[in-house]
Coordinates of C-alpha atoms and ligand atoms in Angstrom, one line a residue:
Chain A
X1 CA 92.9 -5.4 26.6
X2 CA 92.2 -2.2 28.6
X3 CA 95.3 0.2 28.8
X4 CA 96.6 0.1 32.5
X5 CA 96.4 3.2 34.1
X6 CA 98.9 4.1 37.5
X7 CA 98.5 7.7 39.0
X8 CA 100.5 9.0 42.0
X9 CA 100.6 12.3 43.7
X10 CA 103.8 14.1 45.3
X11 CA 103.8 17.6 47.0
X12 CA 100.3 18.1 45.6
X13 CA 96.8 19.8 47.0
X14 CA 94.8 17.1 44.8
X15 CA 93.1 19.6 42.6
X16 CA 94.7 18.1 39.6
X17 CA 92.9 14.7 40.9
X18 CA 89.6 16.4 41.2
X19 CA 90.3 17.8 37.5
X20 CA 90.3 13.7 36.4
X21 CA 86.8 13.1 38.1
X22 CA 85.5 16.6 36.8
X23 CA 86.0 14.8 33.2
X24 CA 82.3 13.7 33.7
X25 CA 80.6 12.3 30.4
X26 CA 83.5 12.0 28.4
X27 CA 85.2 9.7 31.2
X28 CA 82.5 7.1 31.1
X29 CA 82.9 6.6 27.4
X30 CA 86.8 6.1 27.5
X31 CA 86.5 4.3 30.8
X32 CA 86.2 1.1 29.5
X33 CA 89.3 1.4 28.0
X34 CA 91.0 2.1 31.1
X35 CA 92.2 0.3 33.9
X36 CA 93.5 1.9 37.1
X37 CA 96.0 -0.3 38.9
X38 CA 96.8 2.3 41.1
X39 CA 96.2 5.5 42.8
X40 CA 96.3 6.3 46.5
X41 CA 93.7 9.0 46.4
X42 CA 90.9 6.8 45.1
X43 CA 92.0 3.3 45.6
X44 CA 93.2 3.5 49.1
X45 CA 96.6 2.1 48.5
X46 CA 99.0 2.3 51.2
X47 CA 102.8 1.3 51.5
X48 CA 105.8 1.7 53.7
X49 CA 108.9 2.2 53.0
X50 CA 108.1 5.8 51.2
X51 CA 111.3 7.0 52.5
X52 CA 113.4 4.6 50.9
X53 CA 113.5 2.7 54.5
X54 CA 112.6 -1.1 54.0
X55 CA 113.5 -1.4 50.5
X56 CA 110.9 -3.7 48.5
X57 CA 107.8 -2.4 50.0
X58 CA 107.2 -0.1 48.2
X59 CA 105.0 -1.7 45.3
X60 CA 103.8 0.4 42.3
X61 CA 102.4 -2.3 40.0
X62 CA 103.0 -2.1 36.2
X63 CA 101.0 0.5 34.0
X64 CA 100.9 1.7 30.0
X65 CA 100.4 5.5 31.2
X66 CA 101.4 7.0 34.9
X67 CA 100.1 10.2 35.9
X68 CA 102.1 12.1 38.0
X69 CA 100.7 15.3 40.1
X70 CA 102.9 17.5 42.6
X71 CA 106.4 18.6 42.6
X72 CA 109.2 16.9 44.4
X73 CA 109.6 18.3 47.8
X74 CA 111.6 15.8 49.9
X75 CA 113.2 12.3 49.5
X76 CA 109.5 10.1 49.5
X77 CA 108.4 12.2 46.7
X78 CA 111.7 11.7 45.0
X79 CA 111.6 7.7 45.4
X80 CA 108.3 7.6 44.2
X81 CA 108.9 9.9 40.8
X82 CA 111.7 7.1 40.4
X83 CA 109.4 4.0 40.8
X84 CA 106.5 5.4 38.7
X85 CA 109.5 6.0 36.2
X86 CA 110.6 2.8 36.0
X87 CA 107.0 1.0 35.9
X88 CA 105.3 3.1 33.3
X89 CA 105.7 3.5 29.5
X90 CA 104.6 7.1 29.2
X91 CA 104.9 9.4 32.2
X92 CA 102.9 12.3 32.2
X93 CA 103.1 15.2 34.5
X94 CA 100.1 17.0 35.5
X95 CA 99.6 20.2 36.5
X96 CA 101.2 23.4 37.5
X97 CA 103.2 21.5 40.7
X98 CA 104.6 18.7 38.5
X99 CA 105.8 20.3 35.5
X100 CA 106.7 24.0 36.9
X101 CA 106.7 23.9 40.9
X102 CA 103.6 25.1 41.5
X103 CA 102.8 27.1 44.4
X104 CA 104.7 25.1 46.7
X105 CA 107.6 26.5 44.6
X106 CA 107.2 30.1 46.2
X107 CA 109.0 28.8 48.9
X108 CA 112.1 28.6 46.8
X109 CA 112.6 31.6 47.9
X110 CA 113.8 30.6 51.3
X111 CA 116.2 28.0 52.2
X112 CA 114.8 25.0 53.8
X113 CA 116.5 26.0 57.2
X114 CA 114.6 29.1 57.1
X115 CA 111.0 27.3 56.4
X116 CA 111.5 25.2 59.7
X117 CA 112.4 27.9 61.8
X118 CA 109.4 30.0 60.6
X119 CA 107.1 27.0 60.7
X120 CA 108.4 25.6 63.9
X121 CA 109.6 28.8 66.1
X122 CA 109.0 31.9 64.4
X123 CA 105.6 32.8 63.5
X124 CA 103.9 34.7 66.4
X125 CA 100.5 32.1 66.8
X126 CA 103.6 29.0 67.2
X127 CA 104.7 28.0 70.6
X128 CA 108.2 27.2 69.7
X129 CA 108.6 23.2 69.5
X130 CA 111.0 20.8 68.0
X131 CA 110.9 19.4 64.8
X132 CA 109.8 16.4 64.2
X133 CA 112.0 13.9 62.6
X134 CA 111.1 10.6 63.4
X135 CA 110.5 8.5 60.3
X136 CA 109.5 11.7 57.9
X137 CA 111.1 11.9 54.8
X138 CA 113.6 14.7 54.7
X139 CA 113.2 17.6 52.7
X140 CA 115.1 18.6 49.6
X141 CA 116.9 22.2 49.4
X142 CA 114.1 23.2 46.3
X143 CA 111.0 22.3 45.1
X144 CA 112.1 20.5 42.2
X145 CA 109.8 19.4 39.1
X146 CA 109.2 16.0 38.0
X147 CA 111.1 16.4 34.9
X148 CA 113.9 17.7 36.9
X149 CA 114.0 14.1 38.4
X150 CA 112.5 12.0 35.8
X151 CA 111.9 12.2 32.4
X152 CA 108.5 13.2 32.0
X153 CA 106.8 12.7 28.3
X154 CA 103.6 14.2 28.1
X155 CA 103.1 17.7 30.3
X156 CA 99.5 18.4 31.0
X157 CA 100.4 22.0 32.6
X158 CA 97.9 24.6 34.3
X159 CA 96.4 25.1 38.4
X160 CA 94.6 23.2 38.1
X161 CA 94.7 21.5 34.1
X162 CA 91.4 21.1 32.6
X163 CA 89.6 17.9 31.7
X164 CA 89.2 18.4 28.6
X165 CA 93.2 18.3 28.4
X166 CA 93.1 15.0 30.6
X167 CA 90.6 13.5 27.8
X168 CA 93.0 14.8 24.9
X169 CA 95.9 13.4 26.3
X170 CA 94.1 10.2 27.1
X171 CA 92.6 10.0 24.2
X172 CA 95.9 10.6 22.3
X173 CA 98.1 7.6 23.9
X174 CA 94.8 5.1 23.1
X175 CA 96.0 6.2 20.0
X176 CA 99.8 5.6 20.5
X177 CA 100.1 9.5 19.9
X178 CA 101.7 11.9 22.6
X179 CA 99.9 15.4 23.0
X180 CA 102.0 18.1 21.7
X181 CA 100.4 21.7 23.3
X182 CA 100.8 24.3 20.3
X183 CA 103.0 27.3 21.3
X184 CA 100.7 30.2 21.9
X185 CA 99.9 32.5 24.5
X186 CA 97.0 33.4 26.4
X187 CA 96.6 36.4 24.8
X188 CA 96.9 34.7 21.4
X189 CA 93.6 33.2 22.4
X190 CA 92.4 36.5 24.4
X191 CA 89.4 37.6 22.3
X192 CA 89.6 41.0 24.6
X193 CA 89.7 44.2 23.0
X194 CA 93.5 45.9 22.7
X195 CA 93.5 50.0 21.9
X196 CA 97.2 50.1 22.5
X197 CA 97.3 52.8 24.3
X198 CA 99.1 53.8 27.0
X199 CA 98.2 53.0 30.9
X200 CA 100.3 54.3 33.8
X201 CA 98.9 53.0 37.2
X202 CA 98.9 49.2 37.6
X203 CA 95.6 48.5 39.8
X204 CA 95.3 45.8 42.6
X205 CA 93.3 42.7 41.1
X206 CA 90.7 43.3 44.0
X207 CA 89.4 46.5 42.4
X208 CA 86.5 45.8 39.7
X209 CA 87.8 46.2 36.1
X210 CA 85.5 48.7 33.6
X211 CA 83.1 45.5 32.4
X212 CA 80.3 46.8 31.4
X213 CA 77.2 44.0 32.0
X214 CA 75.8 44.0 28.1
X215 CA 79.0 43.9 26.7
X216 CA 80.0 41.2 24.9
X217 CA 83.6 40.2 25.8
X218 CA 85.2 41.0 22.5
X219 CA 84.3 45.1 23.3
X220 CA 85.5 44.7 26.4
X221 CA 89.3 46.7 26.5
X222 CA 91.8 44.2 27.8
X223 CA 92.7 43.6 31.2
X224 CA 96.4 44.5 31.4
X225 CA 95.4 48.0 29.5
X226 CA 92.8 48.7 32.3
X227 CA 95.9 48.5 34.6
X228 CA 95.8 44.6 35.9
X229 CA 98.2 42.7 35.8
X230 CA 97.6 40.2 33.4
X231 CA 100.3 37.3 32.8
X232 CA 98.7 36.7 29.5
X233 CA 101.5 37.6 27.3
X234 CA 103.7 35.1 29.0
X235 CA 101.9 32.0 29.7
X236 CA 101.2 29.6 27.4
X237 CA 98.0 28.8 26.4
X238 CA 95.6 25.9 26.6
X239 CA 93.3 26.7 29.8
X240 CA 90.3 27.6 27.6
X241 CA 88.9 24.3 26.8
X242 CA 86.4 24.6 23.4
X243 CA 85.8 28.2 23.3
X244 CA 89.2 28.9 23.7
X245 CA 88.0 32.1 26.1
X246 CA 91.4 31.4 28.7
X247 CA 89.5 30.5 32.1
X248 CA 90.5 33.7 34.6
X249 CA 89.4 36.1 31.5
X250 CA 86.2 34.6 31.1
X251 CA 85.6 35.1 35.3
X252 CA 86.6 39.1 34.6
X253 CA 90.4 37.7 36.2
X254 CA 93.4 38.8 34.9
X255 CA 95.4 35.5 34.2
X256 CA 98.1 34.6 36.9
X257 CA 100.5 32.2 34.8
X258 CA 98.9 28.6 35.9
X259 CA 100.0 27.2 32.6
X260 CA 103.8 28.1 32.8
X261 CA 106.2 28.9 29.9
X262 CA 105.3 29.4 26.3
X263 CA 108.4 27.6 25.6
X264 CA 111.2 26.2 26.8
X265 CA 114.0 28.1 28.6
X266 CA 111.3 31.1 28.9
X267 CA 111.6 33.7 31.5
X268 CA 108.0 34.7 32.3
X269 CA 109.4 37.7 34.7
X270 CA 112.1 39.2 32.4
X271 CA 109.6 39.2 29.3
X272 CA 106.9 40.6 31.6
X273 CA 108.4 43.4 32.9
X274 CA 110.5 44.0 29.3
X275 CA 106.8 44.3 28.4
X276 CA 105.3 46.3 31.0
X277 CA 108.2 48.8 30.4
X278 CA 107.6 49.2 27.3
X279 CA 104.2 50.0 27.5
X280 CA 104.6 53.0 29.8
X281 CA 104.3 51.1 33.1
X282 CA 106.8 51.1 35.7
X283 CA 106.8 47.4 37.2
X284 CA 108.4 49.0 41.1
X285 CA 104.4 49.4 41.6
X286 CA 104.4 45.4 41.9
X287 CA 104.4 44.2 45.4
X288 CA 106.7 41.4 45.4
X289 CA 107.8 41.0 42.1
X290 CA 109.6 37.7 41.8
X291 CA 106.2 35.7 43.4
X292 CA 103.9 37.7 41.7
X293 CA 105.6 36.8 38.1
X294 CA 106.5 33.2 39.3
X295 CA 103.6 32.5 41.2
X296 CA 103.1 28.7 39.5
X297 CA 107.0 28.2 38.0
X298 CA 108.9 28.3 40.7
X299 CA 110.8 25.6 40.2
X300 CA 113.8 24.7 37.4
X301 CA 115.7 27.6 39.5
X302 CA 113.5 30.2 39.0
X303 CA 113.2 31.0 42.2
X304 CA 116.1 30.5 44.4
X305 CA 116.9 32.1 47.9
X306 CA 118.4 35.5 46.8
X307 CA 122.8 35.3 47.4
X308 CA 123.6 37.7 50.5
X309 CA 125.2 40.6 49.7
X310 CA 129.3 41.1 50.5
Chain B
X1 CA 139.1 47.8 48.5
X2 CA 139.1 44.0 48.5
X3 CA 141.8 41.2 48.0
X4 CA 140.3 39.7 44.7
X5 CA 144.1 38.9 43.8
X6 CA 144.6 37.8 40.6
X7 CA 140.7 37.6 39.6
X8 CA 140.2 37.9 35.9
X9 CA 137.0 39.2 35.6
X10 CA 135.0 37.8 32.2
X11 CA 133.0 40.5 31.3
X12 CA 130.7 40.7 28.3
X13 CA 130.1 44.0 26.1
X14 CA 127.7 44.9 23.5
X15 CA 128.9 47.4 21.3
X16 CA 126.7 49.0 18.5
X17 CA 127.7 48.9 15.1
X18 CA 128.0 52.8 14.1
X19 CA 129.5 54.4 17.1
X20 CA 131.0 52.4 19.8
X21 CA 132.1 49.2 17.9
X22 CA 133.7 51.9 15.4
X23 CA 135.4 53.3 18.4
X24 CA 136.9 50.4 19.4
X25 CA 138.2 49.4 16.3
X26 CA 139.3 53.4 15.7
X27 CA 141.5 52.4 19.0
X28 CA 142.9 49.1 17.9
X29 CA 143.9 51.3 15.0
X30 CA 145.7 53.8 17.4
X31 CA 147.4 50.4 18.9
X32 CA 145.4 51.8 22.1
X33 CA 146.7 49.3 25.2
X34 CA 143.8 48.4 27.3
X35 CA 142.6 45.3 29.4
X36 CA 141.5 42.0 27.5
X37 CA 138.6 41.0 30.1
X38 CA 135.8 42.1 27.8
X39 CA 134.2 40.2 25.1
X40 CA 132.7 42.6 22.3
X41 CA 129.2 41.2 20.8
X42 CA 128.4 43.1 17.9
X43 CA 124.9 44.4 17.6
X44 CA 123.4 47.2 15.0
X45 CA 121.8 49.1 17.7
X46 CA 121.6 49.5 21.3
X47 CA 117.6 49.4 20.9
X48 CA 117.8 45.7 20.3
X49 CA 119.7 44.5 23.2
X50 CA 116.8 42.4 25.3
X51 CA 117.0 42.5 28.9
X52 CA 117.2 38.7 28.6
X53 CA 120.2 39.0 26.9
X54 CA 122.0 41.0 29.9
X55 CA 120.3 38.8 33.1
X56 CA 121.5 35.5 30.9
X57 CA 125.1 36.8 30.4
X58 CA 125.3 37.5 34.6
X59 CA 123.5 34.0 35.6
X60 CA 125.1 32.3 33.4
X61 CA 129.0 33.1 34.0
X62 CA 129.6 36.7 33.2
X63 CA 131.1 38.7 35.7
X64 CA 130.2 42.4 34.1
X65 CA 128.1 43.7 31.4
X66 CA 129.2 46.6 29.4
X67 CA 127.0 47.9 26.8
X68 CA 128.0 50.7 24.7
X69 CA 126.5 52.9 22.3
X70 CA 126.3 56.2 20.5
X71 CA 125.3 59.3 22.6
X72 CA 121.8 60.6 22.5
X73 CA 120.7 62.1 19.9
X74 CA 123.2 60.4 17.7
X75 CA 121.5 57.3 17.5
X76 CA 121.7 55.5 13.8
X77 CA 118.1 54.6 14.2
X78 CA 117.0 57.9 16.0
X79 CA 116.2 56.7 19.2
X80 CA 117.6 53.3 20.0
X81 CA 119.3 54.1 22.5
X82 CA 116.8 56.4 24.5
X83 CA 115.1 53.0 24.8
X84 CA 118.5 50.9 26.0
X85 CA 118.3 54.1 28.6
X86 CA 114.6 53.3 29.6
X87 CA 115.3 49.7 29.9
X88 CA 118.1 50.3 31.6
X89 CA 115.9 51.1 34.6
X90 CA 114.3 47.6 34.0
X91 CA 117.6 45.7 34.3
X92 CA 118.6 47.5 37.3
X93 CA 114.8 45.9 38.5
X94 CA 115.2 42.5 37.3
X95 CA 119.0 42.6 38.8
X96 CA 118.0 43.3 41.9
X97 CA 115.3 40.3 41.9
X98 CA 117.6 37.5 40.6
X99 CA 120.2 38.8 43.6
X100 CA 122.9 40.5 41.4
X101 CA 124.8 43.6 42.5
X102 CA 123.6 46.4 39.9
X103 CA 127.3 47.5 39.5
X104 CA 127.5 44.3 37.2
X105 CA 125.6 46.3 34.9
X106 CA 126.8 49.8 33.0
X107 CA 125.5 51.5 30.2
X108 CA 127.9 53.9 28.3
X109 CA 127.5 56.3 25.0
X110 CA 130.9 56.4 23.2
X111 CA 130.8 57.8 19.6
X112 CA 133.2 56.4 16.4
X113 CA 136.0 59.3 17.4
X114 CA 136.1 58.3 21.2
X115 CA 138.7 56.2 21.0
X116 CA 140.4 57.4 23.8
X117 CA 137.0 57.6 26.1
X118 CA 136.2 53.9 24.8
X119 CA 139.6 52.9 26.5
X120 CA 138.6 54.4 29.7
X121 CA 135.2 53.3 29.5
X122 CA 136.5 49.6 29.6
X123 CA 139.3 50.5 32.1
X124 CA 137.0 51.9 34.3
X125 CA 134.5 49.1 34.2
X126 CA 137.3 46.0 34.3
X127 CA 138.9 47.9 37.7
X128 CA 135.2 48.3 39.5
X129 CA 134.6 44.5 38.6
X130 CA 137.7 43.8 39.7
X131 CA 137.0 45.5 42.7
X132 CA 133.7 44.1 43.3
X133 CA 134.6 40.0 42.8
X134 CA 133.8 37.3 41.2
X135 CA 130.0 37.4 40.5
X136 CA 128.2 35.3 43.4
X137 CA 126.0 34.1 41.1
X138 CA 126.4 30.3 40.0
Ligands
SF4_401 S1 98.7 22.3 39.9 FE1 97.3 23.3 41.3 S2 95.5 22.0 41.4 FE2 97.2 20.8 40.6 S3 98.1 19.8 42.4 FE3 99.2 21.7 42.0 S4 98.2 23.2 43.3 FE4 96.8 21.5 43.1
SF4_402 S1 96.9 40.8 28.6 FE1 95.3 39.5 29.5 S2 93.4 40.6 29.1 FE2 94.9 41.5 27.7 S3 94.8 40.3 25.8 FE3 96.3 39.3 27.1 S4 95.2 37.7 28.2 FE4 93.7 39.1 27.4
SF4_403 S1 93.9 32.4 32.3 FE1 96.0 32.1 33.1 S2 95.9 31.8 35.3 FE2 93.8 31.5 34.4 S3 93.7 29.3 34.0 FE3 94.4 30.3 32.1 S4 96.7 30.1 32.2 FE4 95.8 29.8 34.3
FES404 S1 122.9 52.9 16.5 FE1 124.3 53.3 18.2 S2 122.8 53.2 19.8 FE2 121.5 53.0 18.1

């Protein structure tokens, strides 16, 4: 009997979705093994009662494995983190938005009050106009994880993950077996060249880094000691699919922290700029410091609106 | 000056082992009187105190950190403490991102004889807390 498959996405930009369908090859041979009941991007499912209004019509059918991708932004996504919860055996939340925030999680930063005036009144291009309320679901305070809601079993991490990560974890409950991500960091896999010694300027990421053509990668000096800022040393690691080369390095990018904490309770911005410090490097150079270190982790109070001063 | 009343401030101090946490026990030896808001954590140097240690204390209940240790140049492991100093810069950064007054933070250098200046150093520090309110951050 084929494994039943549900997949739902909350505050979410569908990339992770994509990610599944970019699987390719390896998805036709598993594919018989699979059976989506449900999933509103392909399958054209629609339901009230998203809000919680009408209670009962809201019908997420029974699955083995639920995907979930997107954070929990207002009350709809929170009812339907709940409802996947209760139908599946093994949640697992994908991507940077579901198990860290995501970028929707920058706006943490502000309190929701301040989002609607800026969206609504404030920002020169808007005409100033009411907000709509009529039957929309009403935002939440924060961006909040899925595991801050739900228990989550499996996290499948990174902006978006990789399919070879989807196939492992797929591969692993056929098996009964829940993917366990080893804790490493990106540099741990970063086959860049370190001289340890010391920088003093941190560059903007727009300026070309010192990568010469002919080179092969492992002579090329790492990115953070050419003065980018590279999250490496903070983020764990598992973006690099079989040859392990972490995705942004491999494009000549310094990495930006898609797949979140090395471990739990982690503080990617404290360690970073304990780190930058003690290389020499003064981390005031950093425009906006708090996004810029917690561009995907926003969430799990992280980011929160910063307490006015008395 | 504000009306913080009767506010106790909790406040959490790192103390090395060779000259500050010798001071204070050099003035619990001179039955030295002063406040009991502080909470001494012993550590062998002030080189090994981690930022994260500091920002966890203040978002997670402290109302002050304290740390002390010996004065430059005294250092047990030579330059420790040049490197709290360095960092010191860093915690002021990071204290100013997670929304926490920097006067909730103070680095001091008392030596093993200072028993007298460690006294002040944690008057001073309990009054300016006191001064200052409970920390906003919950
Ligand atoms: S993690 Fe990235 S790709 Fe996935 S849903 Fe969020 S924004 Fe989109
Ligand atoms: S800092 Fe960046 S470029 Fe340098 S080793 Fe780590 S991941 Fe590679
Ligand atoms: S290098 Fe960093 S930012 Fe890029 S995909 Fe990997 S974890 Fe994400
Ligand atoms: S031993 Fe006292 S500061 Fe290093």
């Amino acid at each position: 009997m084929p494994v039943k498959i549900a997949e739902e996405w909350l505050t979410t930009c569908g990339g992770c979705e994509i990610t599944l369908l970019d699987v390719g090859e390896p998805l036709l041979e598993i594919l018989p093994e699979l059976e989506f009941v449900h999933m509103p991007v392909l399958m054209d499912h629609k339901y009230s009662g998203q809000a919680g209004e009408n209670p009962g019509t809201l019908v997420i059918p029974e699955a083995d494995i639920g995907f979930i991708s997107g954070g929990i932004r207002h009350e709809e996504n929170r009812h339907v983190a709940e409802e996947m919860r209760k139908k599946v055996n093994t949640l697992v939340a994908v991507g940077a938005c579901a198990n860290f925030g995501g970028i929707p999680a920058l706006a943490n930063m502000y309190t929701v009050e301040d989002i609607i005036k800026m969206a609504y009144d404030e920002t020169e291009t808007t005409d100033a106009h009411p907000v709509p309320d009529d039957d929309l679901p009403k935002l939440e305070e924060r961006v909040s994880a899925v595991s801050e809601v739900v228990k989550v079993d499996v996290a499948l991490p990174g902006c978006p993950t990789t399919p070879e990560l989807y196939v492992q974890a797929i591969t692993a409950l056929l098996k009964g077996e829940a993917l366990v991500l080893p804790e490493r960091s990106v540099c741990d896999d970063c086959p860049m060249k370190r001289e340890k010694k010391a920088v003093t300027e941190i560059k903007r990421p727009l300026e070309k880094p010192d990568w010469p053509a002919d080179k092969p990668i492992e002579e090329v000096r790492c990115l953070m000691e050419q003065g980018y800022l590279c999250l490496g040393p903070v983020t764990h690691s598992a973006c690099g699919g079989e040859e392990k080369i972490p995705r942004c390095i491999k494009a000549h990018m310094p990495c930006r922290g898609c797949f979140g904490l090395i471990r739990e309770g982690a503080n990617p911005q404290i360690d970073m700029m304990t780190a930058l410090s003690s290389i020499g490097l003064n981390p005031r150079q950093i425009e906006d410091r708090r996004a810029m270190f917690n561009r995907f982790v926003g969430a799990q109070g992280r980011l929160r609106p910063l307490p006015q001063r008395r | 000056m504000s009306d913080n009343g009767d506010f106790e401030p909790k406040i959490v101090q790192f103390c090395c082992n060779w000259c500050s946490y010798t001071g204070a026990d050099l003035a619990g030896s001179c039955r030295l009187q002063y406040p009991t808001n502080t909470r001494v954590v012993r550590v062998m140097c002030t080189g090994m105190i981690h930022p994260n240690m500091v920002i966890d204390a203040l978002t997670k209940g402290a109302d002050g950190v304290l740390i002390c240790g010996c004065h430059i140049g005294d250092c047990h492991y030579i330059d420790g403490n040049e490197r709290m100093k360095s960092r010191a810069a860093t915690i002021e950064m990071l204290l100013e991102d997670f929304g926490i007054e920097p006067e909730r933070f103070r680095l001091e250098w008392v030596s093993a004889s200072e028993a007298q200046r460690f006294v002040e150093v944690v008057n001073n520090f309990v009054k300016d807390i006191k001064e200052l309110g409970p920390n906003p951050f919950a």
